[in-house]
């Protein structure tokens, strides 16, 4: 079993906010992430897939195909967009890094299975100092 | 003459847009940067100051003081904010990386002079691949 | 189950040394790390915590709280200090990267449990080329 | 149990190619990696070893010894060489990143066991965006 | 005057070699870089352009246009190719990092002038530790 | 004229301190850098040399020779050492990053001239956020 990881990028705006809460409570829990006019990040996405290398090509998965899934299903939808407003699969979801990782997993799982490999991990890095990993 | 550089960070939302232009023209010129609901970046700011090291401390400038200026005048205002809507010194300015660098220079120039050093360069890195330098 | 990682930094002096050994044996085993007048590193600390995201906030743990633990229990004690001489939880411990990771784990384990999450991994990176992970 | 990782580098040329296939099929499957006159990469190699730290030295393994194995068995053979033509342990193997990781594992496994530690992971990073992990 | 930098990548094979010299002399001068079967690198290219920002767009140059020049004139020709054999503008040139930077400058100078900006610097980074800058 | 840069590393202990000052004044000016039992850093050193590439080798300077100077004159003396106590060329000098850069310049200037190139810049990076450049 070999694990192969592809890194992609997207730059999005978002804010963290519970509409039912007062402004004070939102600021207390989410700090600056609750600022009403949004902020944004250069997100790094690392997707790890596992499988046995093909005896002829040496590939677990053709990275062209993995990149194509990530572009169509994820980065075309998130890049230079607002996570709270513009992205179908984030609708009604608090855009914490944790939830972004879970939702990306759900978006790509079956496409990767269809390529004959198995999705192992979705890692989302929000800043140099904060990142999340989800293994399903 | 010695040059000393301090790196800071801020995470902001913005969009590039000329209100007088049609949506088509905005998209043609600014591409995805014109998306109406904003996007954002992890900006890196590098400020370079020059001077002669003090013979006793060995310092061109005490980095505590430089950091304090950068926090008060720049990152407290930009971090987790919207450049187009929330930041006094960006009002009415197209928030291209070029203009962000020029406006940061203007904000900190006299404070650095007052510390007895000379501002040499403001570098703003918008992504791993795009950055701007301004030397006044 | 989601895994979230916070990166912090500390800059410390240390040396590796077994007082019962001759200087020759210390140099043979520890090389330059045994130099008597100390050397130091920019350590990177990555702490990974696991749990289920809160359905309202989307957080496994509020990173403000995790950062606060890491500052109080770890970086305030190690940063700009001498590991062999100044740090209570390193007393009598050979300050190899392995032992630094184990001791940090012990310092923060119960505080993280008290926040309702589970400590998963402590990673300590001593240089660009050397790092250690400890999972309890 | 503690995990310790050592990073090394090597710069090699290679190409991906199935001699029995037509040029068209090679290009379709391998893309630019099939270009006949080779291309190359700055590979990063991260080798992770696990064990219990020695109570006196605090070491799972002396990194001098691990580095020495990696230099003799791996980087002296791969660095500034052609993977397809020059490297004994790559003979007859498609030099995909997956296969490079597997072959490096096979080359170093018994030497690391002989040092009293256990090989845990071989990670090979071909570019900033592509990497592979092999756990045996 | 503002300076804007765009980073691109290319992965190429090359070797350093003076055909008139003996194998011994080539090895003495070029070391492992003279190995006959090639080696390769992940090159980073940073191109810096200077000018005054447009008062409406805030751009010194539209990075879409700069990227397009770099792709057409440089990376499409160098990426996944052999510098000594495959690249028209490197024909008959010793592919040292110094010469790669000079030749890239010559390839893009007039195209950048035609966009109304001025080429300031071509930086080529061969490894984490070696890089070259050329200012014309 | 082409500029070529070589990066090296050294890990040293130091402290900032004026013996004539009270402990309070040292702490006020130098902060945690004045802690009496030392602290340390992973320093990065970047040395830039300029000249015209040799028409046959394409080299401004053979990096083997530059590395050899940097190892003999700088990193062998500073690496895994205490800047205040162990290093001949730092004796009596406040080991601020500014002074480290100046002293390294003085140590290597004539050796680089003797190789037929010209020293252009010594850059010392103390942390990810703080660096100094000296141009003589």
PDB file of N, CA, C and O in Angstrom, chain C residues 8 10-11 18 21 27 32 45 52 60 67 70-75 77 86-88 92 101 103-104 106 127 132 136:
ATOM      1  N   UNK C   8       3.583  26.392  16.973  1.00  0.00           N
ATOM      2  CA  UNK C   8       4.172  27.463  17.769  1.00  0.00           C
ATOM      3  C   UNK C   8       5.696  27.394  17.611  1.00  0.00           C
ATOM      4  O   UNK C   8       6.215  26.450  17.019  1.00  0.00           O
ATOM      5  N   UNK C  10       9.695  28.240  19.570  1.00  0.00           N
ATOM      6  CA  UNK C  10      10.508  28.725  20.700  1.00  0.00           C
ATOM      7  C   UNK C  10      11.983  28.593  20.322  1.00  0.00           C
ATOM      8  O   UNK C  10      12.360  27.699  19.574  1.00  0.00           O
ATOM      9  N   UNK C  11      12.771  29.515  20.831  1.00  0.00           N
ATOM     10  CA  UNK C  11      14.203  29.561  20.530  1.00  0.00           C
ATOM     11  C   UNK C  11      14.952  29.318  21.832  1.00  0.00           C
ATOM     12  O   UNK C  11      14.908  30.148  22.729  1.00  0.00           O
ATOM     13  N   UNK C  18      26.519  13.641  28.970  1.00  0.00           N
ATOM     14  CA  UNK C  18      26.362  12.731  30.105  1.00  0.00           C
ATOM     15  C   UNK C  18      27.518  13.035  31.065  1.00  0.00           C
ATOM     16  O   UNK C  18      28.688  12.755  30.740  1.00  0.00           O
ATOM     17  N   UNK C  21      30.375  10.647  31.750  1.00  0.00           N
ATOM     18  CA  UNK C  21      31.275  10.223  30.672  1.00  0.00           C
ATOM     19  C   UNK C  21      32.439  11.193  30.543  1.00  0.00           C
ATOM     20  O   UNK C  21      32.332  12.369  30.908  1.00  0.00           O
ATOM     21  N   UNK C  27      31.879  13.611  23.100  1.00  0.00           N
ATOM     22  CA  UNK C  27      32.049  14.085  21.721  1.00  0.00           C
ATOM     23  C   UNK C  27      31.796  12.975  20.713  1.00  0.00           C
ATOM     24  O   UNK C  27      31.236  13.205  19.636  1.00  0.00           O
ATOM     25  N   UNK C  32      29.038  17.608  17.824  1.00  0.00           N
ATOM     26  CA  UNK C  32      29.055  19.032  18.144  1.00  0.00           C
ATOM     27  C   UNK C  32      27.995  19.410  19.173  1.00  0.00           C
ATOM     28  O   UNK C  32      28.089  20.462  19.805  1.00  0.00           O
ATOM     29  N   UNK C  45       7.110  23.746  17.155  1.00  0.00           N
ATOM     30  CA  UNK C  45       6.282  22.798  17.905  1.00  0.00           C
ATOM     31  C   UNK C  45       4.930  22.694  17.203  1.00  0.00           C
ATOM     32  O   UNK C  45       4.271  23.706  16.975  1.00  0.00           O
ATOM     33  N   UNK C  52     -14.541  15.533  17.744  1.00  0.00           N
ATOM     34  CA  UNK C  52     -15.595  15.797  16.760  1.00  0.00           C
ATOM     35  C   UNK C  52     -15.927  17.284  16.769  1.00  0.00           C
ATOM     36  O   UNK C  52     -16.070  17.879  17.838  1.00  0.00           O
ATOM     37  N   UNK C  60     -13.312  21.615  16.711  1.00  0.00           N
ATOM     38  CA  UNK C  60     -12.892  20.523  17.590  1.00  0.00           C
ATOM     39  C   UNK C  60     -12.455  21.119  18.927  1.00  0.00           C
ATOM     40  O   UNK C  60     -12.736  20.579  19.998  1.00  0.00           O
ATOM     41  N   UNK C  67      -3.858  27.606  22.036  1.00  0.00           N
ATOM     42  CA  UNK C  67      -2.689  28.498  22.031  1.00  0.00           C
ATOM     43  C   UNK C  67      -2.363  28.966  23.434  1.00  0.00           C
ATOM     44  O   UNK C  67      -1.187  29.080  23.808  1.00  0.00           O
ATOM     45  N   UNK C  70      -0.544  26.265  25.260  1.00  0.00           N
ATOM     46  CA  UNK C  70       0.826  26.094  24.751  1.00  0.00           C
ATOM     47  C   UNK C  70       1.726  27.240  25.196  1.00  0.00           C
ATOM     48  O   UNK C  70       2.904  27.034  25.493  1.00  0.00           O
ATOM     49  N   UNK C  71       1.167  28.434  25.274  1.00  0.00           N
ATOM     50  CA  UNK C  71       1.984  29.575  25.707  1.00  0.00           C
ATOM     51  C   UNK C  71       2.316  29.448  27.195  1.00  0.00           C
ATOM     52  O   UNK C  71       3.479  29.565  27.593  1.00  0.00           O
ATOM     53  N   UNK C  72       1.304  29.188  28.008  1.00  0.00           N
ATOM     54  CA  UNK C  72       1.517  29.159  29.461  1.00  0.00           C
ATOM     55  C   UNK C  72       2.398  27.993  29.889  1.00  0.00           C
ATOM     56  O   UNK C  72       3.313  28.148  30.706  1.00  0.00           O
ATOM     57  N   UNK C  73       2.097  26.809  29.338  1.00  0.00           N
ATOM     58  CA  UNK C  73       2.782  25.617  29.809  1.00  0.00           C
ATOM     59  C   UNK C  73       4.102  25.338  29.082  1.00  0.00           C
ATOM     60  O   UNK C  73       4.963  24.629  29.611  1.00  0.00           O
ATOM     61  N   UNK C  74       4.248  25.848  27.865  1.00  0.00           N
ATOM     62  CA  UNK C  74       5.423  25.437  27.079  1.00  0.00           C
ATOM     63  C   UNK C  74       6.275  26.631  26.644  1.00  0.00           C
ATOM     64  O   UNK C  74       7.412  26.784  27.074  1.00  0.00           O
ATOM     65  N   UNK C  75       5.758  27.475  25.760  1.00  0.00           N
ATOM     66  CA  UNK C  75       6.675  28.436  25.123  1.00  0.00           C
ATOM     67  C   UNK C  75       7.128  29.530  26.087  1.00  0.00           C
ATOM     68  O   UNK C  75       8.268  29.990  25.982  1.00  0.00           O
ATOM     69  N   UNK C  77       7.978  29.053  28.991  1.00  0.00           N
ATOM     70  CA  UNK C  77       9.058  28.435  29.777  1.00  0.00           C
ATOM     71  C   UNK C  77      10.314  28.119  28.950  1.00  0.00           C
ATOM     72  O   UNK C  77      11.419  28.099  29.488  1.00  0.00           O
ATOM     73  N   UNK C  86      17.149  26.166  32.782  1.00  0.00           N
ATOM     74  CA  UNK C  86      16.087  27.100  33.169  1.00  0.00           C
ATOM     75  C   UNK C  86      14.684  26.505  33.238  1.00  0.00           C
ATOM     76  O   UNK C  86      13.769  27.186  33.707  1.00  0.00           O
ATOM     77  N   UNK C  87      14.472  25.280  32.768  1.00  0.00           N
ATOM     78  CA  UNK C  87      13.112  24.828  32.497  1.00  0.00           C
ATOM     79  C   UNK C  87      12.719  23.738  33.489  1.00  0.00           C
ATOM     80  O   UNK C  87      13.313  22.651  33.490  1.00  0.00           O
ATOM     81  N   UNK C  88      11.723  24.021  34.318  1.00  0.00           N
ATOM     82  CA  UNK C  88      11.371  23.088  35.399  1.00  0.00           C
ATOM     83  C   UNK C  88      11.102  21.669  34.883  1.00  0.00           C
ATOM     84  O   UNK C  88      11.628  20.703  35.412  1.00  0.00           O
ATOM     85  N   UNK C  92      16.862  17.368  34.860  1.00  0.00           N
ATOM     86  CA  UNK C  92      17.337  15.994  34.945  1.00  0.00           C
ATOM     87  C   UNK C  92      17.054  15.156  33.708  1.00  0.00           C
ATOM     88  O   UNK C  92      17.230  13.938  33.727  1.00  0.00           O
ATOM     89  N   UNK C 101       9.941  16.272  23.121  1.00  0.00           N
ATOM     90  CA  UNK C 101       8.567  15.958  22.684  1.00  0.00           C
ATOM     91  C   UNK C 101       7.790  15.228  23.784  1.00  0.00           C
ATOM     92  O   UNK C 101       6.625  15.538  24.061  1.00  0.00           O
ATOM     93  N   UNK C 103       8.297  15.281  27.049  1.00  0.00           N
ATOM     94  CA  UNK C 103       8.046  16.161  28.194  1.00  0.00           C
ATOM     95  C   UNK C 103       6.953  17.195  27.877  1.00  0.00           C
ATOM     96  O   UNK C 103       6.154  17.540  28.758  1.00  0.00           O
ATOM     97  N   UNK C 104       6.921  17.676  26.649  1.00  0.00           N
ATOM     98  CA  UNK C 104       5.849  18.609  26.271  1.00  0.00           C
ATOM     99  C   UNK C 104       4.504  17.888  26.336  1.00  0.00           C
ATOM    100  O   UNK C 104       3.516  18.434  26.831  1.00  0.00           O
ATOM    101  N   UNK C 106       3.627  15.457  28.275  1.00  0.00           N
ATOM    102  CA  UNK C 106       3.229  15.322  29.690  1.00  0.00           C
ATOM    103  C   UNK C 106       2.713  16.639  30.267  1.00  0.00           C
ATOM    104  O   UNK C 106       1.808  16.646  31.106  1.00  0.00           O
ATOM    105  N   UNK C 127      15.516  21.239  13.440  1.00  0.00           N
ATOM    106  CA  UNK C 127      16.082  21.930  12.277  1.00  0.00           C
ATOM    107  C   UNK C 127      15.217  21.582  11.072  1.00  0.00           C
ATOM    108  O   UNK C 127      14.303  20.767  11.176  1.00  0.00           O
ATOM    109  N   UNK C 132      10.814  15.094  15.408  1.00  0.00           N
ATOM    110  CA  UNK C 132      10.372  13.961  16.209  1.00  0.00           C
ATOM    111  C   UNK C 132       8.870  14.063  16.431  1.00  0.00           C
ATOM    112  O   UNK C 132       8.341  15.163  16.607  1.00  0.00           O
ATOM    113  N   UNK C 136       2.172   9.562  22.623  1.00  0.00           N
ATOM    114  CA  UNK C 136       1.756   9.118  23.970  1.00  0.00           C
ATOM    115  C   UNK C 136       2.075   7.662  24.205  1.00  0.00           C
ATOM    116  O   UNK C 136       2.484   6.949  23.302  1.00  0.00           O
TER     117      UNK C 136
END
